[in-house]
PDB file of C-alpha atoms in Angstrom:
ATOM      1  CA  UNK A   1      17.363 -15.616  36.587  1.00 60.00           C
ATOM      2  CA  UNK A   2      15.950 -18.288  34.020  1.00 59.00           C
ATOM      3  CA  UNK A   3      12.441 -16.642  35.382  1.00 68.00           C
ATOM      4  CA  UNK A   4      13.821 -13.207  34.186  1.00 62.00           C
ATOM      5  CA  UNK A   5      15.089 -14.538  31.033  1.00 53.00           C
ATOM      6  CA  UNK A   6      11.830 -16.152  30.140  1.00 58.00           C
ATOM      7  CA  UNK A   7      10.014 -13.046  31.804  1.00 64.00           C
ATOM      8  CA  UNK A   8      11.785 -10.660  29.215  1.00 53.00           C
ATOM      9  CA  UNK A   9      11.100 -13.041  26.579  1.00 52.00           C
ATOM     10  CA  UNK A  10       7.621 -13.084  26.960  1.00 58.00           C
ATOM     11  CA  UNK A  11       7.391  -9.447  27.071  1.00 62.00           C
ATOM     12  CA  UNK A  12       9.393  -9.648  23.733  1.00 55.00           C
ATOM     13  CA  UNK A  13       7.544 -11.631  21.798  1.00 56.00           C
ATOM     14  CA  UNK A  14       4.024  -9.980  22.932  1.00 64.00           C
ATOM     15  CA  UNK A  15       5.351  -6.495  21.652  1.00 63.00           C
ATOM     16  CA  UNK A  16       6.170  -7.856  18.387  1.00 63.00           C
ATOM     17  CA  UNK A  17       3.050  -9.440  18.558  1.00 65.00           C
ATOM     18  CA  UNK A  18       1.565  -6.414  19.104  1.00 67.00           C
ATOM     19  CA  UNK A  19       3.255  -4.486  16.055  1.00 65.00           C
ATOM     20  CA  UNK A  20       2.515  -6.999  13.570  1.00 69.00           C
ATOM     21  CA  UNK A  21      -1.452  -6.664  14.300  1.00 74.00           C
ATOM     22  CA  UNK A  22      -1.194  -3.069  14.250  1.00 72.00           C
ATOM     23  CA  UNK A  23       0.757  -3.609  11.380  1.00 75.00           C
ATOM     24  CA  UNK A  24      -1.628  -5.730   9.731  1.00 76.00           C
ATOM     25  CA  UNK A  25      -4.538  -3.329  10.668  1.00 81.00           C
ATOM     26  CA  UNK A  26      -3.032  -0.143   9.144  1.00 81.00           C
ATOM     27  CA  UNK A  27      -2.803  -1.140   5.518  1.00 88.00           C
ATOM     28  CA  UNK A  28       0.291   0.659   5.060  1.00 93.00           C
ATOM     29  CA  UNK A  29       2.112  -2.031   3.331  1.00 93.00           C
ATOM     30  CA  UNK A  30      -0.258  -1.937   0.295  1.00 95.00           C
ATOM     31  CA  UNK A  31       0.618   1.905  -0.303  1.00 97.00           C
ATOM     32  CA  UNK A  32       3.840   0.603  -2.228  1.00 97.00           C
ATOM     33  CA  UNK A  33       1.615  -1.890  -4.192  1.00 96.00           C
ATOM     34  CA  UNK A  34      -1.098   0.969  -4.998  1.00 97.00           C
ATOM     35  CA  UNK A  35       1.720   2.908  -5.873  1.00 97.00           C
ATOM     36  CA  UNK A  36       2.625   0.357  -8.426  1.00 97.00           C
ATOM     37  CA  UNK A  37      -0.766   1.005 -10.125  1.00 97.00           C
ATOM     38  CA  UNK A  38      -1.131   4.505  -9.980  1.00 97.00           C
ATOM     39  CA  UNK A  39       2.098   5.013 -10.993  1.00 97.00           C
ATOM     40  CA  UNK A  40       0.882   3.147 -13.711  1.00 97.00           C
ATOM     41  CA  UNK A  41      -2.355   4.663 -14.669  1.00 96.00           C
ATOM     42  CA  UNK A  42      -0.998   8.204 -14.514  1.00 95.00           C
ATOM     43  CA  UNK A  43       1.372   9.003 -17.679  1.00 94.00           C
ATOM     44  CA  UNK A  44       1.893  12.292 -16.551  1.00 94.00           C
ATOM     45  CA  UNK A  45       4.034  10.779 -13.482  1.00 96.00           C
ATOM     46  CA  UNK A  46       6.144   8.993 -15.908  1.00 96.00           C
ATOM     47  CA  UNK A  47       7.714  12.348 -16.784  1.00 95.00           C
ATOM     48  CA  UNK A  48      10.211  12.837 -13.812  1.00 95.00           C
ATOM     49  CA  UNK A  49      11.021   8.757 -14.225  1.00 93.00           C
ATOM     50  CA  UNK A  50      11.794   9.078 -18.386  1.00 93.00           C
ATOM     51  CA  UNK A  51      13.873  11.950 -17.868  1.00 91.00           C
ATOM     52  CA  UNK A  52      16.469  10.287 -15.353  1.00 90.00           C
ATOM     53  CA  UNK A  53      16.247   6.523 -17.000  1.00 88.00           C
ATOM     54  CA  UNK A  54      19.047   6.182 -18.927  1.00 89.00           C
ATOM     55  CA  UNK A  55      21.608   7.427 -16.439  1.00 90.00           C
ATOM     56  CA  UNK A  56      19.849   5.499 -13.348  1.00 88.00           C
ATOM     57  CA  UNK A  57      19.609   2.405 -15.264  1.00 85.00           C
ATOM     58  CA  UNK A  58      23.164   2.910 -16.254  1.00 89.00           C
ATOM     59  CA  UNK A  59      24.442   3.142 -12.695  1.00 89.00           C
ATOM     60  CA  UNK A  60      22.001   0.146 -11.229  1.00 86.00           C
ATOM     61  CA  UNK A  61      23.278  -2.176 -14.110  1.00 88.00           C
ATOM     62  CA  UNK A  62      27.400  -0.756 -13.294  1.00 91.00           C
ATOM     63  CA  UNK A  63      26.725  -1.515  -9.512  1.00 90.00           C
ATOM     64  CA  UNK A  64      25.118  -4.798  -9.547  1.00 89.00           C
ATOM     65  CA  UNK A  65      27.372  -6.179 -11.972  1.00 91.00           C
ATOM     66  CA  UNK A  66      30.144  -4.897 -10.126  1.00 94.00           C
ATOM     67  CA  UNK A  67      28.621  -6.615  -6.964  1.00 92.00           C
ATOM     68  CA  UNK A  68      28.325 -10.113  -8.005  1.00 93.00           C
ATOM     69  CA  UNK A  69      31.749  -9.996  -9.787  1.00 94.00           C
ATOM     70  CA  UNK A  70      33.265  -9.657  -7.036  1.00 93.00           C
ATOM     71  CA  UNK A  71      31.633 -10.199  -3.624  1.00 91.00           C
ATOM     72  CA  UNK A  72      29.038 -12.858  -4.447  1.00 92.00           C
ATOM     73  CA  UNK A  73      31.801 -16.116  -4.452  1.00 93.00           C
ATOM     74  CA  UNK A  74      33.197 -14.572  -1.120  1.00 91.00           C
ATOM     75  CA  UNK A  75      30.101 -14.304   0.818  1.00 88.00           C
ATOM     76  CA  UNK A  76      28.753 -17.330  -0.079  1.00 90.00           C
ATOM     77  CA  UNK A  77      31.777 -19.267   0.858  1.00 90.00           C
ATOM     78  CA  UNK A  78      31.701 -17.605   4.218  1.00 86.00           C
ATOM     79  CA  UNK A  79      27.650 -18.373   4.425  1.00 83.00           C
ATOM     80  CA  UNK A  80      28.459 -22.361   3.821  1.00 87.00           C
ATOM     81  CA  UNK A  81      29.792 -22.497   7.030  1.00 84.00           C
ATOM     82  CA  UNK A  82      26.114 -21.351   8.651  1.00 78.00           C
ATOM     83  CA  UNK A  83      23.671 -21.974   6.153  1.00 77.00           C
ATOM     84  CA  UNK A  84      24.629 -25.133   4.140  1.00 82.00           C
ATOM     85  CA  UNK A  85      22.577 -25.746   0.680  1.00 84.00           C
ATOM     86  CA  UNK A  86      21.017 -21.994   1.625  1.00 83.00           C
ATOM     87  CA  UNK A  87      24.617 -20.347   1.286  1.00 85.00           C
ATOM     88  CA  UNK A  88      23.510 -19.766  -2.423  1.00 88.00           C
ATOM     89  CA  UNK A  89      20.564 -18.137  -2.410  1.00 87.00           C
ATOM     90  CA  UNK A  90      20.883 -16.154   1.061  1.00 80.00           C
ATOM     91  CA  UNK A  91      24.104 -14.703  -0.571  1.00 87.00           C
ATOM     92  CA  UNK A  92      22.495 -13.779  -3.816  1.00 88.00           C
ATOM     93  CA  UNK A  93      19.886 -12.083  -2.160  1.00 80.00           C
ATOM     94  CA  UNK A  94      22.517 -10.122   0.174  1.00 80.00           C
ATOM     95  CA  UNK A  95      24.327  -9.019  -2.916  1.00 87.00           C
ATOM     96  CA  UNK A  96      20.761  -7.656  -4.524  1.00 82.00           C
ATOM     97  CA  UNK A  97      20.470  -6.253  -1.162  1.00 75.00           C
ATOM     98  CA  UNK A  98      23.873  -4.331  -1.030  1.00 80.00           C
ATOM     99  CA  UNK A  99      23.480  -3.346  -4.330  1.00 84.00           C
ATOM    100  CA  UNK A 100      19.993  -2.270  -4.023  1.00 78.00           C
ATOM    101  CA  UNK A 101      21.289  -0.264  -1.290  1.00 76.00           C
ATOM    102  CA  UNK A 102      24.388   1.119  -2.823  1.00 82.00           C
ATOM    103  CA  UNK A 103      22.036   1.948  -5.955  1.00 84.00           C
ATOM    104  CA  UNK A 104      19.192   3.656  -3.884  1.00 79.00           C
ATOM    105  CA  UNK A 105      21.932   6.082  -1.607  1.00 79.00           C
ATOM    106  CA  UNK A 106      23.961   7.081  -4.891  1.00 84.00           C
ATOM    107  CA  UNK A 107      20.918   7.724  -7.104  1.00 86.00           C
ATOM    108  CA  UNK A 108      18.752   9.465  -4.763  1.00 80.00           C
ATOM    109  CA  UNK A 109      21.601  11.845  -3.437  1.00 78.00           C
ATOM    110  CA  UNK A 110      23.326  12.416  -6.971  1.00 83.00           C
ATOM    111  CA  UNK A 111      20.826  11.526  -9.871  1.00 88.00           C
ATOM    112  CA  UNK A 112      17.087  11.404  -9.002  1.00 90.00           C
ATOM    113  CA  UNK A 113      16.661  13.550  -6.365  1.00 87.00           C
ATOM    114  CA  UNK A 114      14.660  16.419  -7.899  1.00 89.00           C
ATOM    115  CA  UNK A 115      12.890  13.534  -9.880  1.00 93.00           C
ATOM    116  CA  UNK A 116      11.185  11.798  -6.545  1.00 93.00           C
ATOM    117  CA  UNK A 117      10.689  15.692  -5.354  1.00 93.00           C
ATOM    118  CA  UNK A 118       8.457  16.063  -8.546  1.00 95.00           C
ATOM    119  CA  UNK A 119       6.876  12.747  -7.890  1.00 96.00           C
ATOM    120  CA  UNK A 120       5.959  12.875  -4.811  1.00 96.00           C
ATOM    121  CA  UNK A 121       4.502  16.589  -5.365  1.00 96.00           C
ATOM    122  CA  UNK A 122       2.765  15.455  -8.392  1.00 97.00           C
ATOM    123  CA  UNK A 123       0.380  12.623  -6.552  1.00 97.00           C
ATOM    124  CA  UNK A 124      -0.413  15.189  -3.964  1.00 97.00           C
ATOM    125  CA  UNK A 125      -1.538  18.072  -6.693  1.00 96.00           C
ATOM    126  CA  UNK A 126      -3.484  14.804  -8.669  1.00 96.00           C
ATOM    127  CA  UNK A 127      -5.000  13.565  -4.999  1.00 95.00           C
ATOM    128  CA  UNK A 128      -6.355  16.994  -3.871  1.00 92.00           C
ATOM    129  CA  UNK A 129      -3.810  18.798  -1.685  1.00 94.00           C
ATOM    130  CA  UNK A 130      -2.741  21.144  -3.656  1.00 94.00           C
ATOM    131  CA  UNK A 131      -2.341  23.654  -0.584  1.00 93.00           C
ATOM    132  CA  UNK A 132      -0.273  21.267   0.782  1.00 95.00           C
ATOM    133  CA  UNK A 133       2.420  21.472  -1.897  1.00 95.00           C
ATOM    134  CA  UNK A 134       1.806  25.015  -2.303  1.00 93.00           C
ATOM    135  CA  UNK A 135       3.871  25.325   1.022  1.00 90.00           C
ATOM    136  CA  UNK A 136       6.875  23.878  -0.561  1.00 91.00           C
ATOM    137  CA  UNK A 137       6.886  25.196  -4.270  1.00 93.00           C
ATOM    138  CA  UNK A 138       4.735  27.246  -6.549  1.00 92.00           C
ATOM    139  CA  UNK A 139       1.804  25.882  -8.255  1.00 93.00           C
ATOM    140  CA  UNK A 140       1.022  27.011 -11.605  1.00 92.00           C
ATOM    141  CA  UNK A 141      -1.393  26.440 -14.193  1.00 89.00           C
ATOM    142  CA  UNK A 142      -1.212  23.027 -16.290  1.00 87.00           C
ATOM    143  CA  UNK A 143      -2.444  20.371 -18.299  1.00 86.00           C
ATOM    144  CA  UNK A 144      -1.486  17.765 -15.829  1.00 92.00           C
ATOM    145  CA  UNK A 145      -0.040  17.422 -11.976  1.00 94.00           C
ATOM    146  CA  UNK A 146       3.510  17.561 -12.820  1.00 96.00           C
ATOM    147  CA  UNK A 147       2.761  20.496 -15.298  1.00 94.00           C
ATOM    148  CA  UNK A 148       1.559  22.346 -12.515  1.00 95.00           C
ATOM    149  CA  UNK A 149       4.589  22.007 -10.297  1.00 95.00           C
ATOM    150  CA  UNK A 150       6.788  25.542 -10.493  1.00 92.00           C
ATOM    151  CA  UNK A 151       9.751  26.442  -8.811  1.00 90.00           C
ATOM    152  CA  UNK A 152      10.677  24.239  -5.904  1.00 89.00           C
ATOM    153  CA  UNK A 153      11.037  26.643  -2.189  1.00 85.00           C
ATOM    154  CA  UNK A 154      12.244  24.066  -0.008  1.00 73.00           C
ATOM    155  CA  UNK A 155      14.009  21.073  -1.060  1.00 68.00           C
ATOM    156  CA  UNK A 156      14.150  18.382   1.261  1.00 61.00           C
ATOM    157  CA  UNK A 157      16.649  15.368   0.477  1.00 54.00           C
ATOM    158  CA  UNK A 158      20.240  15.890   2.070  1.00 54.00           C
ATOM    159  CA  UNK A 159      22.995  15.423  -0.107  1.00 55.00           C
ATOM    160  CA  UNK A 160      25.022  12.012   0.323  1.00 55.00           C
ATOM    161  CA  UNK A 161      25.381  11.055   3.669  1.00 61.00           C
ATOM    162  CA  UNK A 162      27.682   8.069   4.324  1.00 66.00           C
ATOM    163  CA  UNK A 163      24.757   7.652   7.770  1.00 68.00           C
ATOM    164  CA  UNK A 164      22.637   4.886   5.779  1.00 65.00           C
ATOM    165  CA  UNK A 165      25.818   2.806   4.268  1.00 66.00           C
ATOM    166  CA  UNK A 166      27.071   2.515   7.717  1.00 71.00           C
ATOM    167  CA  UNK A 167      24.130   1.258   9.436  1.00 68.00           C
ATOM    168  CA  UNK A 168      23.393  -0.915   6.544  1.00 65.00           C
ATOM    169  CA  UNK A 169      26.738  -2.559   7.397  1.00 68.00           C
ATOM    170  CA  UNK A 170      26.177  -2.917  10.934  1.00 72.00           C
ATOM    171  CA  UNK A 171      22.840  -4.633  10.349  1.00 70.00           C
ATOM    172  CA  UNK A 172      24.504  -7.247   7.647  1.00 66.00           C
ATOM    173  CA  UNK A 173      25.837  -9.939  10.311  1.00 65.00           C
ATOM    174  CA  UNK A 174      22.477 -10.836  10.448  1.00 68.00           C
ATOM    175  CA  UNK A 175      22.250 -12.581   7.324  1.00 60.00           C
ATOM    176  CA  UNK A 176      24.566 -14.955   8.341  1.00 63.00           C
ATOM    177  CA  UNK A 177      21.684 -16.403  10.691  1.00 69.00           C
ATOM    178  CA  UNK A 178      19.605 -18.795   8.493  1.00 64.00           C
ATOM    179  CA  UNK A 179      16.548 -17.741   7.037  1.00 66.00           C
ATOM    180  CA  UNK A 180      15.529 -15.592  10.678  1.00 71.00           C
ATOM    181  CA  UNK A 181      18.368 -13.275  10.260  1.00 73.00           C
ATOM    182  CA  UNK A 182      17.540 -12.141   6.599  1.00 70.00           C
ATOM    183  CA  UNK A 183      13.960 -11.642   7.780  1.00 77.00           C
ATOM    184  CA  UNK A 184      15.171  -9.608  10.921  1.00 80.00           C
ATOM    185  CA  UNK A 185      17.641  -7.614   8.447  1.00 76.00           C
ATOM    186  CA  UNK A 186      14.741  -6.790   5.559  1.00 80.00           C
ATOM    187  CA  UNK A 187      12.540  -5.547   8.952  1.00 83.00           C
ATOM    188  CA  UNK A 188      15.381  -3.428  10.300  1.00 83.00           C
ATOM    189  CA  UNK A 189      15.761  -1.594   6.640  1.00 83.00           C
ATOM    190  CA  UNK A 190      12.234  -1.242   6.725  1.00 87.00           C
ATOM    191  CA  UNK A 191      11.934   0.629  10.107  1.00 88.00           C
ATOM    192  CA  UNK A 192      14.215   3.269   8.544  1.00 87.00           C
ATOM    193  CA  UNK A 193      12.989   3.508   5.145  1.00 89.00           C
ATOM    194  CA  UNK A 194       9.200   3.713   6.042  1.00 93.00           C
ATOM    195  CA  UNK A 195       9.636   7.284   7.912  1.00 94.00           C
ATOM    196  CA  UNK A 196      12.459   8.083   5.116  1.00 91.00           C
ATOM    197  CA  UNK A 197       9.516   7.868   2.295  1.00 94.00           C
ATOM    198  CA  UNK A 198       7.535  10.680   4.052  1.00 95.00           C
ATOM    199  CA  UNK A 199      11.018  13.388   4.631  1.00 92.00           C
ATOM    200  CA  UNK A 200       9.034  15.504   1.868  1.00 93.00           C
ATOM    201  CA  UNK A 201       5.660  15.191   4.101  1.00 95.00           C
ATOM    202  CA  UNK A 202       7.173  15.984   7.060  1.00 95.00           C
ATOM    203  CA  UNK A 203       8.839  18.906   5.323  1.00 93.00           C
ATOM    204  CA  UNK A 204       5.552  20.360   4.025  1.00 94.00           C
ATOM    205  CA  UNK A 205       3.663  20.093   7.175  1.00 94.00           C
ATOM    206  CA  UNK A 206       6.432  22.280   8.555  1.00 91.00           C
ATOM    207  CA  UNK A 207       7.182  19.874  11.614  1.00 93.00           C
ATOM    208  CA  UNK A 208       9.866  20.421  13.858  1.00 92.00           C
ATOM    209  CA  UNK A 209      11.724  17.305  15.254  1.00 92.00           C
ATOM    210  CA  UNK A 210       9.506  16.684  18.223  1.00 95.00           C
ATOM    211  CA  UNK A 211       6.288  17.083  16.059  1.00 95.00           C
ATOM    212  CA  UNK A 212       8.279  14.641  13.635  1.00 94.00           C
ATOM    213  CA  UNK A 213       9.022  11.928  16.378  1.00 95.00           C
ATOM    214  CA  UNK A 214       5.157  12.364  17.888  1.00 95.00           C
ATOM    215  CA  UNK A 215       3.986  11.381  14.690  1.00 95.00           C
ATOM    216  CA  UNK A 216       6.061   8.713  13.442  1.00 94.00           C
ATOM    217  CA  UNK A 217       5.790   6.671  16.719  1.00 92.00           C
ATOM    218  CA  UNK A 218       2.048   6.972  16.816  1.00 91.00           C
ATOM    219  CA  UNK A 219       2.258   5.139  13.100  1.00 92.00           C
ATOM    220  CA  UNK A 220       5.506   3.301  13.988  1.00 90.00           C
ATOM    221  CA  UNK A 221       3.790  -0.315  13.094  1.00 90.00           C
ATOM    222  CA  UNK A 222       2.195   1.630   9.653  1.00 93.00           C
ATOM    223  CA  UNK A 223       5.600   3.112   9.000  1.00 95.00           C
ATOM    224  CA  UNK A 224       7.828  -0.309   9.496  1.00 92.00           C
ATOM    225  CA  UNK A 225       4.951  -2.262   7.035  1.00 94.00           C
ATOM    226  CA  UNK A 226       5.361   0.440   4.361  1.00 96.00           C
ATOM    227  CA  UNK A 227       9.138   0.419   4.962  1.00 94.00           C
ATOM    228  CA  UNK A 228       9.455  -3.887   4.506  1.00 93.00           C
ATOM    229  CA  UNK A 229       7.230  -3.828   1.028  1.00 95.00           C
ATOM    230  CA  UNK A 230       9.071  -0.440  -0.048  1.00 94.00           C
ATOM    231  CA  UNK A 231      12.642  -2.544   0.686  1.00 89.00           C
ATOM    232  CA  UNK A 232      11.373  -5.654  -0.803  1.00 89.00           C
ATOM    233  CA  UNK A 233      10.179  -3.997  -4.092  1.00 91.00           C
ATOM    234  CA  UNK A 234      13.500  -2.015  -4.223  1.00 85.00           C
ATOM    235  CA  UNK A 235      15.715  -5.460  -3.648  1.00 77.00           C
ATOM    236  CA  UNK A 236      15.070  -6.121  -7.304  1.00 78.00           C
ATOM    237  CA  UNK A 237      17.736  -5.415  -9.259  1.00 70.00           C
ATOM    238  CA  UNK A 238      17.985  -2.636 -12.391  1.00 72.00           C
ATOM    239  CA  UNK A 239      14.043  -2.603 -11.815  1.00 82.00           C
ATOM    240  CA  UNK A 240      14.612  -0.880  -8.424  1.00 82.00           C
ATOM    241  CA  UNK A 241      14.766   2.323 -10.056  1.00 85.00           C
ATOM    242  CA  UNK A 242      11.131   1.958 -11.027  1.00 91.00           C
ATOM    243  CA  UNK A 243      10.151   0.734  -7.572  1.00 93.00           C
ATOM    244  CA  UNK A 244      11.489   3.430  -6.065  1.00 91.00           C
ATOM    245  CA  UNK A 245       9.340   6.072  -8.105  1.00 95.00           C
ATOM    246  CA  UNK A 246       6.387   4.198  -7.385  1.00 97.00           C
ATOM    247  CA  UNK A 247       7.107   3.566  -3.744  1.00 97.00           C
ATOM    248  CA  UNK A 248       7.549   7.404  -4.035  1.00 96.00           C
ATOM    249  CA  UNK A 249       3.685   7.440  -5.673  1.00 98.00           C
ATOM    250  CA  UNK A 250       2.531   5.134  -2.750  1.00 97.00           C
ATOM    251  CA  UNK A 251       4.016   7.091   0.035  1.00 97.00           C
ATOM    252  CA  UNK A 252       2.663  10.544  -1.350  1.00 97.00           C
ATOM    253  CA  UNK A 253      -0.929   8.752  -1.718  1.00 97.00           C
ATOM    254  CA  UNK A 254      -0.634   7.405   2.032  1.00 97.00           C
ATOM    255  CA  UNK A 255       0.421  11.137   2.674  1.00 96.00           C
ATOM    256  CA  UNK A 256      -2.784  12.189   0.998  1.00 96.00           C
ATOM    257  CA  UNK A 257      -4.711  10.029   2.692  1.00 95.00           C
ATOM    258  CA  UNK A 258      -3.624  11.076   5.872  1.00 94.00           C
ATOM    259  CA  UNK A 259      -4.149  14.820   5.175  1.00 93.00           C
ATOM    260  CA  UNK A 260      -7.952  14.006   4.029  1.00 90.00           C
ATOM    261  CA  UNK A 261      -8.282  11.953   7.319  1.00 86.00           C
ATOM    262  CA  UNK A 262      -8.881   8.817   5.116  1.00 81.00           C
ATOM    263  CA  UNK A 263      -6.817   6.949   7.436  1.00 74.00           C
ATOM    264  CA  UNK A 264      -5.478   6.922  10.922  1.00 64.00           C
ATOM    265  CA  UNK A 265      -2.354   5.216  13.031  1.00 60.00           C
ATOM    266  CA  UNK A 266      -5.085   2.048  13.156  1.00 60.00           C
ATOM    267  CA  UNK A 267      -6.111   1.850   9.566  1.00 60.00           C
ATOM    268  CA  UNK A 268      -8.842   3.087   7.755  1.00 53.00           C
ATOM    269  CA  UNK A 269     -10.607   6.243   8.826  1.00 50.00           C
ATOM    270  CA  UNK A 270     -14.123   5.346  11.191  1.00 46.00           C
ATOM    271  CA  UNK A 271     -16.151   7.583   9.090  1.00 48.00           C
ATOM    272  CA  UNK A 272     -14.778   5.392   6.026  1.00 44.00           C
ATOM    273  CA  UNK A 273     -15.421   1.971   7.569  1.00 45.00           C
ATOM    274  CA  UNK A 274     -18.990   3.284   8.134  1.00 47.00           C
ATOM    275  CA  UNK A 275     -19.984   3.950   4.756  1.00 44.00           C
ATOM    276  CA  UNK A 276     -18.485   0.668   3.300  1.00 39.00           C
ATOM    277  CA  UNK A 277     -20.846  -1.001   5.621  1.00 44.00           C
ATOM    278  CA  UNK A 278     -23.687   1.208   4.742  1.00 43.00           C
ATOM    279  CA  UNK A 279     -22.877   0.043   0.650  1.00 39.00           C
ATOM    280  CA  UNK A 280     -22.964  -3.085   1.700  1.00 40.00           C
TER     281      UNK A 280
END
């Protein structure tokens, strides 16, 4: 029995090692960071955010304040029994995560859904993927990538669903495990957030469920690494609204690179690596 347990543990360790190696090679975790730089350097992409800034900031501030006032102390008290002096920090991170989850679900469902779609499509247009965008909306003449966006033909994001919150609270007990539990919690959240960031891309590609699952499975490590980076950014209170948009920008940049063959499931496309080596 002991040998069997050891064998299973070693197999799982090898699987995790392979997944981590593939995630690093994919470099998909860099896209949320690239999204920040691209967003800041392209003022046209600010338009969808600025139109929703006041109500979303108010929602984020209200949720975060409510959660710290009513849930921080009880959770810190419980964690004291399992994490000792780390309880205060871990409880604060947990409350931020809870606030971020509630804010993300509510804001994306009721406040910024259309603005995120415009941001995603606007990045694709600016990255020479106009043909892809035209399958989901009218594209017209305009002074910038956002101004070129016409009426939506397809709207990808579902309205409020309790699924994300239910899944979140199922994972929540992991945070009672010192350090490792919190890391596992973020990774599990990232596994869901990665593919979710490409919901619009899958719709524009007109893929069915089987095609989506095949693509996600072949890019599993990349999507997990992207999701973890995006989740960590969106844990920042109040600023999470900004990162929701920059993560969308990063996801669209990744989609454009996939369309143009600049990246594969294993990272930079071979022909780009050859060009880089020749340049050196």
